[in-house]
mmCIF file of C-alpha atoms and ligand atoms in Angstrom:
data_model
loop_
_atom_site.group_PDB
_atom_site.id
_atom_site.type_symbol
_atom_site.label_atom_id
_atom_site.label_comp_id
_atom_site.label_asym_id
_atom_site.label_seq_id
_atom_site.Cartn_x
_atom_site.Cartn_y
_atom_site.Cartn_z
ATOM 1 C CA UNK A 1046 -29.900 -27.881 116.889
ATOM 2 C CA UNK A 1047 -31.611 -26.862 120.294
ATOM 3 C CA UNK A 1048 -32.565 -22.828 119.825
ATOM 4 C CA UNK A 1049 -32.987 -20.716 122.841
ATOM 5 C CA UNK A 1050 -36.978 -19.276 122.500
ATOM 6 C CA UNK A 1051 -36.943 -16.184 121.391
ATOM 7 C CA UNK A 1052 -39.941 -13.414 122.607
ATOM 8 C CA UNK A 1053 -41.546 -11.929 119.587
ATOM 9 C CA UNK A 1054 -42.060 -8.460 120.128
ATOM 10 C CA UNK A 1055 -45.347 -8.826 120.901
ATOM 11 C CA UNK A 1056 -44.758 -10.867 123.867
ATOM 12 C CA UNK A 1057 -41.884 -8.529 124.984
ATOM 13 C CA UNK A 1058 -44.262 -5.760 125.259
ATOM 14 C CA UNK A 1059 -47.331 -7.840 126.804
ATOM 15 C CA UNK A 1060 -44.445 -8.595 129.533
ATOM 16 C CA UNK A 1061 -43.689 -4.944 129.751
ATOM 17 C CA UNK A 1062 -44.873 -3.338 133.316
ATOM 18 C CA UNK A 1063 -47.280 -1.161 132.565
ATOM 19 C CA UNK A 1064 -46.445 2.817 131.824
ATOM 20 C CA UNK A 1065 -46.990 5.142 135.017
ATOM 21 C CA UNK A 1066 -49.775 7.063 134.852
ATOM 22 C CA UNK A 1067 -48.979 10.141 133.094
ATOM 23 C CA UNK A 1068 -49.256 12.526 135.407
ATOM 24 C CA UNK A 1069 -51.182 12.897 139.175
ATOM 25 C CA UNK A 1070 -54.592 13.635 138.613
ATOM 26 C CA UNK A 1071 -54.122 16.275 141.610
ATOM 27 C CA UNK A 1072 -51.533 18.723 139.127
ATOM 28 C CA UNK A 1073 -53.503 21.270 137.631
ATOM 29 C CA UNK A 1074 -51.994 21.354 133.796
ATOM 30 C CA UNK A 1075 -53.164 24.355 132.327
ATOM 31 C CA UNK A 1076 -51.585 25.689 128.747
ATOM 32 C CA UNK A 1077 -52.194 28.934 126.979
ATOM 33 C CA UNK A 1078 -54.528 28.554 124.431
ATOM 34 C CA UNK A 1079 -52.993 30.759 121.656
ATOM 35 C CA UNK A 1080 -49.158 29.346 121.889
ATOM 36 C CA UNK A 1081 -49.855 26.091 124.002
ATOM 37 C CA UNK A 1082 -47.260 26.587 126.665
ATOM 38 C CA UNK A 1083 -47.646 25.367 129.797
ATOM 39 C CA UNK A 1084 -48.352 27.729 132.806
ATOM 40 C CA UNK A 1085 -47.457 27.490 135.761
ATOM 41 C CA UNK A 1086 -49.584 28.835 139.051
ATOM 42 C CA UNK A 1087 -46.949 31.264 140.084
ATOM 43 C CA UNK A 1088 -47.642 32.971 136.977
ATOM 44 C CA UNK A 1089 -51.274 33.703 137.451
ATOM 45 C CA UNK A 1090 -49.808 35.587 140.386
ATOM 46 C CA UNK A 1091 -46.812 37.582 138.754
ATOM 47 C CA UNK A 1092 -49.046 38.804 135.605
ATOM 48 C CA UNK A 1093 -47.109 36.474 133.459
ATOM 49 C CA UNK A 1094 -49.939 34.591 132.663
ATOM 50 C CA UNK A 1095 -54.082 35.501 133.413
ATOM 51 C CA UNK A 1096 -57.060 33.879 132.371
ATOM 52 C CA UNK A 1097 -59.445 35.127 130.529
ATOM 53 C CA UNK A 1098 -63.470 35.057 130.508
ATOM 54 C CA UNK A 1099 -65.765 34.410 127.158
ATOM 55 C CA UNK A 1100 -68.856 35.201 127.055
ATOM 56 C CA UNK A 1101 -70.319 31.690 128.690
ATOM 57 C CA UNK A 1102 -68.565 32.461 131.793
ATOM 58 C CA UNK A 1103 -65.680 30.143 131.012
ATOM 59 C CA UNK A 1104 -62.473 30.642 131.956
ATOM 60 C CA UNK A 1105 -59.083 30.486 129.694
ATOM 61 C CA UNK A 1106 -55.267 30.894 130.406
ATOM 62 C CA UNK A 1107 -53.640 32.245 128.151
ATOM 63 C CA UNK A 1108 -50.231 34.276 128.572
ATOM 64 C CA UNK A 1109 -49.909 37.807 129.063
ATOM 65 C CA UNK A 1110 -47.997 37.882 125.836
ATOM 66 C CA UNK A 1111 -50.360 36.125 124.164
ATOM 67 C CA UNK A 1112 -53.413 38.229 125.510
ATOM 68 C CA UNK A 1113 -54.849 39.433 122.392
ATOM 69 C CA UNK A 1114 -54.592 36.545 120.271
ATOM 70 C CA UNK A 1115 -56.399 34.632 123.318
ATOM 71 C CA UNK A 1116 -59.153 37.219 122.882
ATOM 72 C CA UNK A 1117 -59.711 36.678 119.395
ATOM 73 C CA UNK A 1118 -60.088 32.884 119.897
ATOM 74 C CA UNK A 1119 -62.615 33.577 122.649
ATOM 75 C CA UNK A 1120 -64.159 36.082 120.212
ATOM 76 C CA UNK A 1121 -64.330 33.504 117.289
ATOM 77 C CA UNK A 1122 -65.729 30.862 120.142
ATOM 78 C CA UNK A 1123 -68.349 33.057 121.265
ATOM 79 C CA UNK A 1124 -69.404 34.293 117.588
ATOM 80 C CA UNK A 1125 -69.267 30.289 116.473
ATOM 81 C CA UNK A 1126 -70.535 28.864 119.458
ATOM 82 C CA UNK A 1127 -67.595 25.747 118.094
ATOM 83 C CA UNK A 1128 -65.117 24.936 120.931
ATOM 84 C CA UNK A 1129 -61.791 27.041 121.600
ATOM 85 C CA UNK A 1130 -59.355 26.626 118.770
ATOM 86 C CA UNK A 1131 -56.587 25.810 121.400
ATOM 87 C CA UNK A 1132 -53.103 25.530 120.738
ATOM 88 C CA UNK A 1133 -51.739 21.927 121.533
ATOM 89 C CA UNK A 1134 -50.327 21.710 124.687
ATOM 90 C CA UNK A 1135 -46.536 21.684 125.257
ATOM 91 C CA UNK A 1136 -43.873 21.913 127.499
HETATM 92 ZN ZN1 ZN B 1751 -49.151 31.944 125.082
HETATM 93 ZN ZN1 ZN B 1752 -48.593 21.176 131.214
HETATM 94 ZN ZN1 ZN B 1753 -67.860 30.387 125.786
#
């Protein structure tokens, strides 16, 4: 009995085009780093969102909202000298 050939799923996916790129490298993505959400430029200008300084000179977004928490990460960076605890990103 004459079978059709089957992909595997392996091959399936090595045939696959390849994903997109994720996004354009030119789209500044930038989250709050207490909650994670994404912010968008126009907030920056309407006080929604702000970005905040630690002591390094580095700046953070972070949402208006979430303005104190913000500070306390950037207060726990600068007394730890360890990285932001960010949020994870989402939209
Ligand atoms: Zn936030
Ligand atoms: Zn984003
Ligand atoms: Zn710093």
């Amino acid at each position: 009995m004459k079978r059709e050939k089957r992909l595997t799923k392996r091959e399936r996916k090595a045939l696959a085009p390849p994903r997109p790129a994720a996004a354009p490298a030119h789209v500044h993505h930038i989250h709050c780093i207490a909650c994670g959400r994404h912010l968008e430029p126009e907030e920056m200008q309407t006080g929604e969102a702000l970005m905040l300084r630690c002591q390094h000179g580095s700046t953070f977004p972070s949402c208006s909202g979430c303005r104190s928490r913000s500070i306390e990460l950037l207060a726990e960076h600068d007394r730890t000298g360890q990285a932001v605890r960010t949020a994870s990103a989402w939209h």
